[in-house]
Coordinates of C-alpha atoms in Angstrom, one line a residue:
Chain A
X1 CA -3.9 11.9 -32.2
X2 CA -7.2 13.7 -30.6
X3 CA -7.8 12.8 -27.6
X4 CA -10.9 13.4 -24.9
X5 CA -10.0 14.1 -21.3
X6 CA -12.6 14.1 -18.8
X7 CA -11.7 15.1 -14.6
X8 CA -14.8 14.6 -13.0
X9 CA -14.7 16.2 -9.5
X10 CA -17.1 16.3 -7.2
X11 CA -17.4 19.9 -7.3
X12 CA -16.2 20.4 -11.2
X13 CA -16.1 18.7 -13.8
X14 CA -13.1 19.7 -16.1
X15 CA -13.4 18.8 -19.9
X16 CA -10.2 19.0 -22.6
X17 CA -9.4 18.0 -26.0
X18 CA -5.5 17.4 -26.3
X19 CA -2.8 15.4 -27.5
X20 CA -1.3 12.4 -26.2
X21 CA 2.2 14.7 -25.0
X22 CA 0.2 16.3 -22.8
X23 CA -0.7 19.6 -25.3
X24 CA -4.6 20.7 -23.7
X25 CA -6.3 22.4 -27.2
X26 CA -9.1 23.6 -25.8
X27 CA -10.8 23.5 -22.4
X28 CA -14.0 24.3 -20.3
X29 CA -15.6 23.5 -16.7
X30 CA -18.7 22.5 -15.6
X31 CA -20.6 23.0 -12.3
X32 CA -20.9 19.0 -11.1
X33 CA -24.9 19.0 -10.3
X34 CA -26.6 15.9 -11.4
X35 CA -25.9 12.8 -14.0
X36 CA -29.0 14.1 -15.8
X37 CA -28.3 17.8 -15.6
X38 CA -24.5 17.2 -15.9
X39 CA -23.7 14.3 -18.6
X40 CA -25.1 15.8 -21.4
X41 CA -23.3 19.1 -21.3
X42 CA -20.1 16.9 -21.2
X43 CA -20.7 14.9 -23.7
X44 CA -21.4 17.7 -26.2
X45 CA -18.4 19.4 -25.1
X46 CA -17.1 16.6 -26.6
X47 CA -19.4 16.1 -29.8
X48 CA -18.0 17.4 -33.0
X49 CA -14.3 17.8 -31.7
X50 CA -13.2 14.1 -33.8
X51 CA -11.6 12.6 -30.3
X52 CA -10.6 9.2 -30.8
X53 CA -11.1 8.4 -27.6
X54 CA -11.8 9.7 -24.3
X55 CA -10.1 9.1 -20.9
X56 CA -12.2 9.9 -18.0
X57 CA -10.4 10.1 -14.4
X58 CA -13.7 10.0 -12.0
X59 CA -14.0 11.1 -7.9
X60 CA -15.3 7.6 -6.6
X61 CA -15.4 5.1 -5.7
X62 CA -15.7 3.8 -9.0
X63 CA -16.0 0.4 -10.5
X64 CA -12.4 -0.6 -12.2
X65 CA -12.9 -4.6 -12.6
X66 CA -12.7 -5.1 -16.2
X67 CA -15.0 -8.7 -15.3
X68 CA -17.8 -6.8 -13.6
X69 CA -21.0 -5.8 -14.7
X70 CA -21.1 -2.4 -13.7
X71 CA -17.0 -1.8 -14.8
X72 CA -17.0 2.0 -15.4
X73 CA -19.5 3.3 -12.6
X74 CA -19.1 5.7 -9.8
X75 CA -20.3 3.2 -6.8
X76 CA -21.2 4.3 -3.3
X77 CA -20.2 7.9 -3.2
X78 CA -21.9 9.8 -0.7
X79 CA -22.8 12.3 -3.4
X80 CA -26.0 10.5 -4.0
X81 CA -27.4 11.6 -7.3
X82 CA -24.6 9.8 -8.6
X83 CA -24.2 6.7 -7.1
X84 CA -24.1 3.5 -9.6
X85 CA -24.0 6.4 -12.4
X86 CA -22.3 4.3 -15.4
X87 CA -19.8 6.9 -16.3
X88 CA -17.8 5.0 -19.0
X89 CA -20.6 3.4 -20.6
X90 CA -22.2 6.9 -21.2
X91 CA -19.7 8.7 -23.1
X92 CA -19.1 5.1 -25.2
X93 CA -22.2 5.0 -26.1
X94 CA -22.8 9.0 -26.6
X95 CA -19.5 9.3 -28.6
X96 CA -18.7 5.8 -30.2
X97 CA -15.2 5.5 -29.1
X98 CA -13.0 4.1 -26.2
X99 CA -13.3 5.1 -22.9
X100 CA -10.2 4.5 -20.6
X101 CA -11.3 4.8 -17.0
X102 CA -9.8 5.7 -13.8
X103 CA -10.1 7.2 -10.5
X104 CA -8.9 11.1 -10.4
X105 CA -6.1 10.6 -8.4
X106 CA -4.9 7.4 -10.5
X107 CA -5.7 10.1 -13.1
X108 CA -3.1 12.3 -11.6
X109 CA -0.4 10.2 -10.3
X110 CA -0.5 8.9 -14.1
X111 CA 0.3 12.2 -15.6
X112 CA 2.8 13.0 -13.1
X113 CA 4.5 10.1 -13.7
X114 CA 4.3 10.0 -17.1
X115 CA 4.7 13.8 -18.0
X116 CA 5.3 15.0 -14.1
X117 CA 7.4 15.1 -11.1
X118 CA 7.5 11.5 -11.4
X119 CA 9.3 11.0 -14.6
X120 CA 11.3 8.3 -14.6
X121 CA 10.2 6.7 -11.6
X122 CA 8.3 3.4 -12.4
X123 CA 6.5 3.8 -9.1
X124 CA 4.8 7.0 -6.9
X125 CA 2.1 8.0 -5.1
X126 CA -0.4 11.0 -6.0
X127 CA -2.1 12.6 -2.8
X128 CA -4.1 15.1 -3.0
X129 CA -5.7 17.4 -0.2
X130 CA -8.3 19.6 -0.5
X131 CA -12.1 19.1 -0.1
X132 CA -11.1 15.4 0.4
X133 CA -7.9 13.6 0.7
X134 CA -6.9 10.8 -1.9
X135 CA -4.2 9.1 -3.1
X136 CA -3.6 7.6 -6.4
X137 CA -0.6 5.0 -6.7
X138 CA 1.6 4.1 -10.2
X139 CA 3.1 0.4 -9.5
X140 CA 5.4 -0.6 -12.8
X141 CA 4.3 2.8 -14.5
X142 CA 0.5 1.8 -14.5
X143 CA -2.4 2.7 -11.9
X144 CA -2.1 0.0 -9.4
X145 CA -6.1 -1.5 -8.9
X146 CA -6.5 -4.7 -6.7
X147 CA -10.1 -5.4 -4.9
X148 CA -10.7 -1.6 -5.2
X149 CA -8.7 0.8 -5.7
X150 CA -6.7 3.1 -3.3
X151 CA -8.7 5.6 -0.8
X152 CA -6.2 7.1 0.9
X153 CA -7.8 9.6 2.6
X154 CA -9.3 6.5 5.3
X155 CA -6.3 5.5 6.9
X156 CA -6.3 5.8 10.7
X157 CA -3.9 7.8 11.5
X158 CA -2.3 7.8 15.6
X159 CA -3.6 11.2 17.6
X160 CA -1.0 14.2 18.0
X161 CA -1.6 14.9 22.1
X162 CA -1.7 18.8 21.1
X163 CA -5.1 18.7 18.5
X164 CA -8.0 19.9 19.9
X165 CA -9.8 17.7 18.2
X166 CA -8.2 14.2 17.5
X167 CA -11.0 12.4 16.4
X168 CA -11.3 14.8 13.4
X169 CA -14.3 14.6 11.4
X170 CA -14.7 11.7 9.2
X171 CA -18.6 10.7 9.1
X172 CA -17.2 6.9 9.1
X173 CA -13.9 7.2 10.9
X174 CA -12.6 8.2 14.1
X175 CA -9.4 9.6 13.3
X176 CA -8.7 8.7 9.9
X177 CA -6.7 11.2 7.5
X178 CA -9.1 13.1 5.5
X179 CA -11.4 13.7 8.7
X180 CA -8.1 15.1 10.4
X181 CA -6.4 16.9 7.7
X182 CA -8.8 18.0 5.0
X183 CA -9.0 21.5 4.0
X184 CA -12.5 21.2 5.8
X185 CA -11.2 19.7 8.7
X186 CA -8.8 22.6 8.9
X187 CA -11.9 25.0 9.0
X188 CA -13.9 23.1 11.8
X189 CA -10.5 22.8 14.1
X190 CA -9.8 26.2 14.4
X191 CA -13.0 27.7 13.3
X192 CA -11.9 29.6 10.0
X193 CA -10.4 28.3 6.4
X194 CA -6.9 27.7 5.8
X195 CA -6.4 30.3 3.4
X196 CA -6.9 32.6 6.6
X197 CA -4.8 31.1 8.7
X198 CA -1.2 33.0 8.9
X199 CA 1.6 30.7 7.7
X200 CA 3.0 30.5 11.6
X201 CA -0.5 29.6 12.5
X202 CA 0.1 26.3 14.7
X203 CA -2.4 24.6 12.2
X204 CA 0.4 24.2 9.8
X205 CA 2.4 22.2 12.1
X206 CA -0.2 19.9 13.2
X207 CA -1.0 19.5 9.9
X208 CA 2.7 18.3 8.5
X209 CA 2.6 16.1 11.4
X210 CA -0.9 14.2 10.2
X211 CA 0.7 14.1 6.4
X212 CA 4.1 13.4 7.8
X213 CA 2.0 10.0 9.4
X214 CA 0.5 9.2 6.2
X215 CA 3.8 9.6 4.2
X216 CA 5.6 7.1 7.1
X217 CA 3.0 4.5 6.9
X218 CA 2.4 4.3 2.5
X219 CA 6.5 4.4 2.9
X220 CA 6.1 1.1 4.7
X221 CA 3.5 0.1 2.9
X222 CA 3.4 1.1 -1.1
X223 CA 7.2 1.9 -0.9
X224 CA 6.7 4.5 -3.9
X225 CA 9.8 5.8 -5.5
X226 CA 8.1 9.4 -4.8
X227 CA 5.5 10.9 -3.1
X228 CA 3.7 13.9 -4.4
X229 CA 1.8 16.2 -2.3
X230 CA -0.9 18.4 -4.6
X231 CA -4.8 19.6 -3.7
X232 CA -5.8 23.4 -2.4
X233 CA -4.2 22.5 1.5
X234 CA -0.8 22.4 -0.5
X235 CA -0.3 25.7 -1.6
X236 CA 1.0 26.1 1.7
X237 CA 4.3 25.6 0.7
X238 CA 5.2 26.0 4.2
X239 CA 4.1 22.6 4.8
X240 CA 6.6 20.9 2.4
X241 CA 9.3 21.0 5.0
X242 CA 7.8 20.5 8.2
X243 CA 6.2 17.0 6.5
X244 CA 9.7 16.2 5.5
X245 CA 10.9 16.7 8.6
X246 CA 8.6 15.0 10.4
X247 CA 8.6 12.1 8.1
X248 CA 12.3 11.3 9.0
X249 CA 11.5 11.5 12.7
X250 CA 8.5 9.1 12.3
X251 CA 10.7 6.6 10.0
X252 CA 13.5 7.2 12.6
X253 CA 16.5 5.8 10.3
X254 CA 14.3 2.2 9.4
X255 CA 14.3 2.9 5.9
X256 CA 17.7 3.3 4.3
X257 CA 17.4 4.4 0.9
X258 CA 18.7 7.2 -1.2
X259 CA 15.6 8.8 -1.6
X260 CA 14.7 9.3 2.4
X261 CA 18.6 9.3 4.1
X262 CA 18.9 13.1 2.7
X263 CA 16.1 15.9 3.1
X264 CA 13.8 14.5 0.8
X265 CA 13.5 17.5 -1.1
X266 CA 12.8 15.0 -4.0
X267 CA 10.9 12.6 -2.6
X268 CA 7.8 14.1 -1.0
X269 CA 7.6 17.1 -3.7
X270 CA 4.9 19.4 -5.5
X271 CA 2.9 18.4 -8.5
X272 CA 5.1 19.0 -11.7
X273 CA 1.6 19.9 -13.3
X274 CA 0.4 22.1 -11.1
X275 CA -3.4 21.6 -11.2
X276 CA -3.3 20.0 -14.5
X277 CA -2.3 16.5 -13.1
X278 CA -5.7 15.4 -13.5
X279 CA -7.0 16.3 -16.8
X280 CA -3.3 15.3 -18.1
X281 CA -3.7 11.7 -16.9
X282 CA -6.9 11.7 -18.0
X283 CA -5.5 12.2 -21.5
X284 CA -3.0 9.6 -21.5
X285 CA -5.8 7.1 -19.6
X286 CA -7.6 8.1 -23.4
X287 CA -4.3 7.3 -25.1
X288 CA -4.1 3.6 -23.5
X289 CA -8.0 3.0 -24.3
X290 CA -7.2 3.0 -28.2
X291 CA -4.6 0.0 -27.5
Chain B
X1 CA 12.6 -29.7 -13.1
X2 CA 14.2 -29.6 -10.3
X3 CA 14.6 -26.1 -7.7
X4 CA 16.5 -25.6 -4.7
X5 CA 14.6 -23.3 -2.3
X6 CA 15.7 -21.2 0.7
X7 CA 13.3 -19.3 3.0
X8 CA 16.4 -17.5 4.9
X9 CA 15.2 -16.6 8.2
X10 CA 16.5 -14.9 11.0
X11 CA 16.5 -18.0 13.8
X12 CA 16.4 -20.3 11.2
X13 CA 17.1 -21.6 7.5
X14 CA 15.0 -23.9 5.8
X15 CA 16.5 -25.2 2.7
X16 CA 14.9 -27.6 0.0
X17 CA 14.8 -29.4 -3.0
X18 CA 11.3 -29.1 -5.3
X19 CA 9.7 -29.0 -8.3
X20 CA 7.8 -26.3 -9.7
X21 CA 4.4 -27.4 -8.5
X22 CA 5.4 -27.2 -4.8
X23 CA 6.5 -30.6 -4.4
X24 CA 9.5 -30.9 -1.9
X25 CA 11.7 -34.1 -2.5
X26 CA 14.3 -33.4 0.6
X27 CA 14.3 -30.2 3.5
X28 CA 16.3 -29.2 5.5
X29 CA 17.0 -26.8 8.3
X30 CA 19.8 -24.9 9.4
X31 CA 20.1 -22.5 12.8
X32 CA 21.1 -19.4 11.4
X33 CA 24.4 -18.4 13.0
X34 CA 26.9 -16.0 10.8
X35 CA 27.1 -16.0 6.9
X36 CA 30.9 -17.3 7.4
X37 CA 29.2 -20.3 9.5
X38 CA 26.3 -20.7 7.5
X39 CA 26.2 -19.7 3.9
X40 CA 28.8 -22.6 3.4
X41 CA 26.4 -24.9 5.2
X42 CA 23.9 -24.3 2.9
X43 CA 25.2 -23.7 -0.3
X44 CA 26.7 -27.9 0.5
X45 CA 22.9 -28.6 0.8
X46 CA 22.4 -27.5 -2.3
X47 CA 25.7 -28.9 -4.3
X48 CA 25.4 -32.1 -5.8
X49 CA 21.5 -32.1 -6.3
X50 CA 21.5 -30.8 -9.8
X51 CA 18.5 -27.8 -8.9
X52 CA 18.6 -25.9 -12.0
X53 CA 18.3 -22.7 -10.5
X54 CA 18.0 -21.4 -6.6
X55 CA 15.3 -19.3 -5.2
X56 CA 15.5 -17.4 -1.7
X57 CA 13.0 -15.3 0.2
X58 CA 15.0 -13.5 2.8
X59 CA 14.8 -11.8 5.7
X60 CA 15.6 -8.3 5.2
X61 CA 15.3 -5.0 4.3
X62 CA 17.2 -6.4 1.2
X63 CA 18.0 -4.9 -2.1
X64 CA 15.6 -5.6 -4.9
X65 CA 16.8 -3.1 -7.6
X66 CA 17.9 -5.0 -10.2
X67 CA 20.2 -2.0 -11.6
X68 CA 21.8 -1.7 -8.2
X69 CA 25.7 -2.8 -7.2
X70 CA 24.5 -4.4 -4.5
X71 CA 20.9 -6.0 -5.7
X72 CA 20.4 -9.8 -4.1
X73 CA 22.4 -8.6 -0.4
X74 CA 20.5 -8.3 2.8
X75 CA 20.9 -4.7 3.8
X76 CA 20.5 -2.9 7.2
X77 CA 19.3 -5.8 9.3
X78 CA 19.5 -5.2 13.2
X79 CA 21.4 -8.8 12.9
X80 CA 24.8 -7.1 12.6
X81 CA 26.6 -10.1 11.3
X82 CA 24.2 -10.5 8.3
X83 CA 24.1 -6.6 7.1
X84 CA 25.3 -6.2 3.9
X85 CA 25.6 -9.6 2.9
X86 CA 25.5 -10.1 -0.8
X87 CA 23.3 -13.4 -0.3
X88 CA 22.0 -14.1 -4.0
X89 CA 25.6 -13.7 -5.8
X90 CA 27.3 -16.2 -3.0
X91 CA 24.9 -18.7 -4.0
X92 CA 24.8 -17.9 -7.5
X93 CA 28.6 -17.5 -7.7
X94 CA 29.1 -21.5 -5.8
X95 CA 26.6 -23.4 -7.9
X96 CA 26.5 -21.5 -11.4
X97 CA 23.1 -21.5 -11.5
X98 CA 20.5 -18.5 -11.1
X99 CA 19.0 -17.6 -8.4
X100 CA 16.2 -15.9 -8.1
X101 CA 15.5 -13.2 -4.9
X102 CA 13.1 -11.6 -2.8
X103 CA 11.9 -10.9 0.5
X104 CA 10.9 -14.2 2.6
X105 CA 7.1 -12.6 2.7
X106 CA 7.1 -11.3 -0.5
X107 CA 7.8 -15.3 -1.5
X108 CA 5.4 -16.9 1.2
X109 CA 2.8 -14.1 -0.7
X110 CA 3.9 -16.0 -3.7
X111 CA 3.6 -19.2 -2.8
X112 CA 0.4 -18.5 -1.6
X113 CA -1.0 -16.4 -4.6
X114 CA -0.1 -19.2 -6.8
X115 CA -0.5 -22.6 -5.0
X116 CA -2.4 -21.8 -1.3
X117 CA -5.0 -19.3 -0.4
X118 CA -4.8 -17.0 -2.9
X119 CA -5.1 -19.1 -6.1
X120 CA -7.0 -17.1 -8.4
X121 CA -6.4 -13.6 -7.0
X122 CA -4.0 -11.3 -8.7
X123 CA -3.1 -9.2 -5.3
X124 CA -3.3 -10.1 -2.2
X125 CA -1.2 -9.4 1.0
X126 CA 0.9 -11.9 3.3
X127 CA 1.2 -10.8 6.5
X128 CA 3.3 -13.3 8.8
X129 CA 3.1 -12.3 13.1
X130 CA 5.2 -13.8 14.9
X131 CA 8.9 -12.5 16.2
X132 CA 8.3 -9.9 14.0
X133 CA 5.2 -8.5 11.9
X134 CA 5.8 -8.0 7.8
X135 CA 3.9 -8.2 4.8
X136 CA 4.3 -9.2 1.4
X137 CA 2.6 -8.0 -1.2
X138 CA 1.3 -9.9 -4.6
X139 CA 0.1 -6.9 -7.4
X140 CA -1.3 -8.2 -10.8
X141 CA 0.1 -11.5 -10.1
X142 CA 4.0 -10.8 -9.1
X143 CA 6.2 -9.8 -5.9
X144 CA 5.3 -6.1 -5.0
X145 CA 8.7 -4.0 -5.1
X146 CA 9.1 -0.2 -5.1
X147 CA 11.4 2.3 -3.9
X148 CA 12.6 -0.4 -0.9
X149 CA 9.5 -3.4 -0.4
X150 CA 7.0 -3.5 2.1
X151 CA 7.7 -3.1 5.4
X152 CA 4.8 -3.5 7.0
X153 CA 5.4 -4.1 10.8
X154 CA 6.4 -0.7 10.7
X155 CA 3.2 1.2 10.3
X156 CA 1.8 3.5 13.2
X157 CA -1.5 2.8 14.6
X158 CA -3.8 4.3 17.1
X159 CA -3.2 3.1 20.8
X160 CA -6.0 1.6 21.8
X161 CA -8.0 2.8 25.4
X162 CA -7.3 -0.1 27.5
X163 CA -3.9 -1.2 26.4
X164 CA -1.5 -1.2 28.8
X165 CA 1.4 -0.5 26.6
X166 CA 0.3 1.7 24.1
X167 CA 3.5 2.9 23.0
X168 CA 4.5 -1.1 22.1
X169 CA 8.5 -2.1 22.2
X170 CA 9.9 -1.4 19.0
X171 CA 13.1 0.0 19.2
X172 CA 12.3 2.1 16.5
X173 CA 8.9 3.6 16.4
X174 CA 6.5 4.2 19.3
X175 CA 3.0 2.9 18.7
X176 CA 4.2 0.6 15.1
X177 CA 2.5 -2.7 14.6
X178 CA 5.4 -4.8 15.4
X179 CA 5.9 -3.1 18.8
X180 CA 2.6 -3.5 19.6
X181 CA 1.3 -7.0 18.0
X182 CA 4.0 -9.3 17.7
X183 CA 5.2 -12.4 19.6
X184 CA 7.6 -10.5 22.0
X185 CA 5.9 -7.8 22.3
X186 CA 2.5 -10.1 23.7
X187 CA 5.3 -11.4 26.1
X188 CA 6.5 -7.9 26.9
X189 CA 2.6 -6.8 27.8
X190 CA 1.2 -9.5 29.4
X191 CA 4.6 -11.2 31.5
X192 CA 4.5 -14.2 29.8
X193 CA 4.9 -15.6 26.2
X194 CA 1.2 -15.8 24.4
X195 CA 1.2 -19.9 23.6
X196 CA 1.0 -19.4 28.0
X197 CA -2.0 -16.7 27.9
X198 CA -5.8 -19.1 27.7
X199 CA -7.7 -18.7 24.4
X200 CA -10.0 -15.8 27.0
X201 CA -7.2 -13.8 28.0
X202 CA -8.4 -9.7 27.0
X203 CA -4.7 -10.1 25.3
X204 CA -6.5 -12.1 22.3
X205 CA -9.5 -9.5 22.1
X206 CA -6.2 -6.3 22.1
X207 CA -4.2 -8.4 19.7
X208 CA -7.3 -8.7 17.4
X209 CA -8.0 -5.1 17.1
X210 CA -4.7 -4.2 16.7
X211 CA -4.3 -6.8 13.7
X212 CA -7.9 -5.4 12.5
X213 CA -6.4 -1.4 12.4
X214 CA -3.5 -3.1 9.9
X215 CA -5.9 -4.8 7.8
X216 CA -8.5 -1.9 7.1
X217 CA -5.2 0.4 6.4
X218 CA -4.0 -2.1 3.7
X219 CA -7.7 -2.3 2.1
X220 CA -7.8 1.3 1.9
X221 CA -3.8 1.8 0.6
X222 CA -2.7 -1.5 -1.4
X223 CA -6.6 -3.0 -1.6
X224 CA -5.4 -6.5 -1.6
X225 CA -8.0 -9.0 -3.1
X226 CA -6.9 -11.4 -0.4
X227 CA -5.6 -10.6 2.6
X228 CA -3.8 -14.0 4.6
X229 CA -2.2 -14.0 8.3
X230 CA 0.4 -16.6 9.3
X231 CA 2.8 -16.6 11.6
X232 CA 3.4 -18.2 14.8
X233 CA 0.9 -15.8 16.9
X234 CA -1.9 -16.6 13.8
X235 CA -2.1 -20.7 15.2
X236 CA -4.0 -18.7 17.7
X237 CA -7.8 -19.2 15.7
X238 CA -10.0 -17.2 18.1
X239 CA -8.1 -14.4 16.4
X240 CA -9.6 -14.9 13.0
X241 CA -13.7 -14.4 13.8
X242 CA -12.3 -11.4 16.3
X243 CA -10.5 -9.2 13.1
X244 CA -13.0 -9.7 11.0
X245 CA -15.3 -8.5 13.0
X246 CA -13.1 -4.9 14.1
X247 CA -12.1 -4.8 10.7
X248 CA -15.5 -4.1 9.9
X249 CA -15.8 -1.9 12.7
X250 CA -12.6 0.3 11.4
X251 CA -14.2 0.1 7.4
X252 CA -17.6 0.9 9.1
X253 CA -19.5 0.3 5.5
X254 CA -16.9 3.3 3.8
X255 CA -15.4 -0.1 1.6
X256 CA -18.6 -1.9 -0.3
X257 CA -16.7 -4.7 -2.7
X258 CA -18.6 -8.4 -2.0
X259 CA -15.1 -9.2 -0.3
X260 CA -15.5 -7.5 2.6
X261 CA -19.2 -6.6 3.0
X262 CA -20.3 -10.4 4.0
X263 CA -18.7 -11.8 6.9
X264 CA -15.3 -12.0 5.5
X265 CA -14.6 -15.6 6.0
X266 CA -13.3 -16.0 2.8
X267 CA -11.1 -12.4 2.6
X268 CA -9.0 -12.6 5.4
X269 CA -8.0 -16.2 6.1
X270 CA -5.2 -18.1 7.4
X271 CA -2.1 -19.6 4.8
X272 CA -3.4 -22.4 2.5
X273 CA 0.0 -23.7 2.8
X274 CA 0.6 -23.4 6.4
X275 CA 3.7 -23.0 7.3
X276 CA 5.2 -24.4 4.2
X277 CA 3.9 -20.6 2.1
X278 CA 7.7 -19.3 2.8
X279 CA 9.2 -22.2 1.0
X280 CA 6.5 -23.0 -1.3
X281 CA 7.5 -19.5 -2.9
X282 CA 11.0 -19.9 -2.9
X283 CA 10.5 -22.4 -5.4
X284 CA 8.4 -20.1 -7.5
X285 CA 11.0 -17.8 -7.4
X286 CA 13.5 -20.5 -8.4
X287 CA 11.7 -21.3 -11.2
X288 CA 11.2 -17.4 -12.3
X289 CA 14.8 -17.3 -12.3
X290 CA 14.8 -19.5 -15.2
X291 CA 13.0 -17.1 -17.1

């Protein structure tokens, strides 16, 4: 079986013909400029290769109700060129084949939990932080969907009394996760990128504590079976055991299961794909299309 | 056919005999005292009445993993006497029937999805405020589990400016929803229970934006079609117009589904069933245990 994988990033876009264990046969990025510019080199990356389907996992938010006219589109993004852009539709119609359709972190959380860190688990959240934060959930070992989809990266989050700048810098919301604990939120706190930052910088900590809130609440809330932690911020690897840490102090002993009484060292965990999460769940998204 | 119900609450157990379209034939209420005094109570409710199968909704945490020893028990309650009762089997073992099991929200979400407010949404979220906060969760169609089950009183929100408590009185979490919104903890703020506070009191405005944080975190995490608040504290109705309202303020146009971008009259609404949701699902779940 040939299969089409598409991860369409807001930055990247990151083509791949492979096979439905995972195998990537060939790949190749492209700079994400606009639909016009953009679509076409895509879909003759694809042309020619015999893909019986493609699986597209695409930044949002995107349009996932099967019922709706425009099922398949990036929506309201505030990259504007490609808002109401009818992803899907264009590569079924370019390449005459299914198109399975996601969001990139459903993408993700898919392949990890199919091929990933989340074997075996029949639920888990993907988060990823980087440019953005975003979480994508597996609920009964399929993305979970509902009036939207997940977007993480919006909850509110409670104010640590030592950041010097708690409302972080969300253009919509005060306080909310991505504006306080984004890799560019990192930069505007204290004025350079993470990267630069020593690993005892006191960014780290107050940056466990933010994701250590966000684990707490989707704990209470999603209950996933694991929580995965992958994006550019998170290869800080100092970071996986302050958020455990403070994740059991936020929590306090209300949860009692196996997978959050111990340290956690396998329930909040790193990617097992690395940075191939993405275009890996975008090939299995391709598998499910041909059912 | 004929169902025995039980919404198993922490003051209280309401027992009944139904059929499968919500119709109760007979009810009845028990105090709920120990499971020595009042399993036995109930379970000679229930003999005799020829219900084919028995479903509970139960206060909790409970166990919900069918491969687990002790799936069907009540699990680390703060009522001492009920932890680690194995509630399902006791019934199941003194009437030889099936019974079928969940949390008491999780089956008012039911009962709701399928008979009351939700009818013709395949998620939506319960959320019941009253002694205490919790949620249950409806995801293509069915009871929400995970790793544990939703727990939703326990998420953290942001204090707000002008409340004099901002920390709230759970025992467990400073600044968690339950500590902050429900019943007691209104009596805790303000010096006196809320049914004693006029429809004008700032409490109502507080509550309302507190409720309105919980609901724009659980559009951006589990995206509920529907999002329906009962409960004893929810018979107050100047809340509804007040949460829509700062739940649009929190979403501040990031969320653009026809749900919530109107008013939201129709998205977050009170229980179609009143305060017969609980029961109304443990009937569903009776009959599911049949399956």
């Amino acid at each position: 079986m040939i299969l089409g994988a598409l991860e369409a990033g807001g930055t990247k876009m990151v083509c791949a013909v492979g096979k439905e264990d995972g195998t990537i046969l060939c790949t190749e990025t492209f700079p994400t400029l606009t639909p016009e510019e953009t679509l076409p080199q895509l879909i003759r990356f694809f042309a020619g290769k015999n893909v019986e389907s493609v699986g597209i996992g695409s930044f949002g938010p995107v349009d996932l109700d099967l019922a709706s006219p425009t099922y398949g589109s990036i929506t309201t993004t505030p990259k504007l060129a490609w808002q109401h852009t009818p992803i899907a539709s264009r590569f079924r119609d370019a390449l005459g084949v299914p198109v399975g359709f996601d969001t990139d972190v459903n993408g993700a959380a898919y392949g990890e939990a199919l091929l990933g860190a989340g074997r075996g688990c029949s639920s888990l959240l993907y988060v990823t932080v980087g440019t953005g934060i975003g979480g994508g959930v597996i609920l009964e070992g399929k993305p979970m969907h509902g009036m939207l989809h997940c977007e993480l990266g919006h909850i509110l989050l409670r104010p640590e009394a030592d950041d010097p700048s708690p409302d972080g810098f969300c253009p919509f919301h005060k306080g909310c996760l991505e504006g306080l604990a984004s890799g560019p939120a990192l930069e505007k706190r204290w004025g350079r990128p993470g990267r630069d930052l020593g690993p005892d910088h006191p960014a780290w900590d107050l940056e466990a504590r933010y994701l250590a809130q966000m684990c707490a609440d989707v704990i209470v809330t999603l209950s996933p079976q694991k929580i995965i932690l992958g994006g550019g911020v998170m290869h800080q690897d100092q970071l996986f055991p302050l958020i455990r840490r403070y994740t059991k102090e936020y929590l306090n002993g209300y949860i009692q299961t196996p997978e959050v009484t111990g340290g956690m060292e396998d329930y909040i965990v790193s990617p097992g794909l690395g940075d191939r999460a993405g275009i890996t769940g975008a090939l299995l998204l391709a598998k499910d299309a041909l059912k």
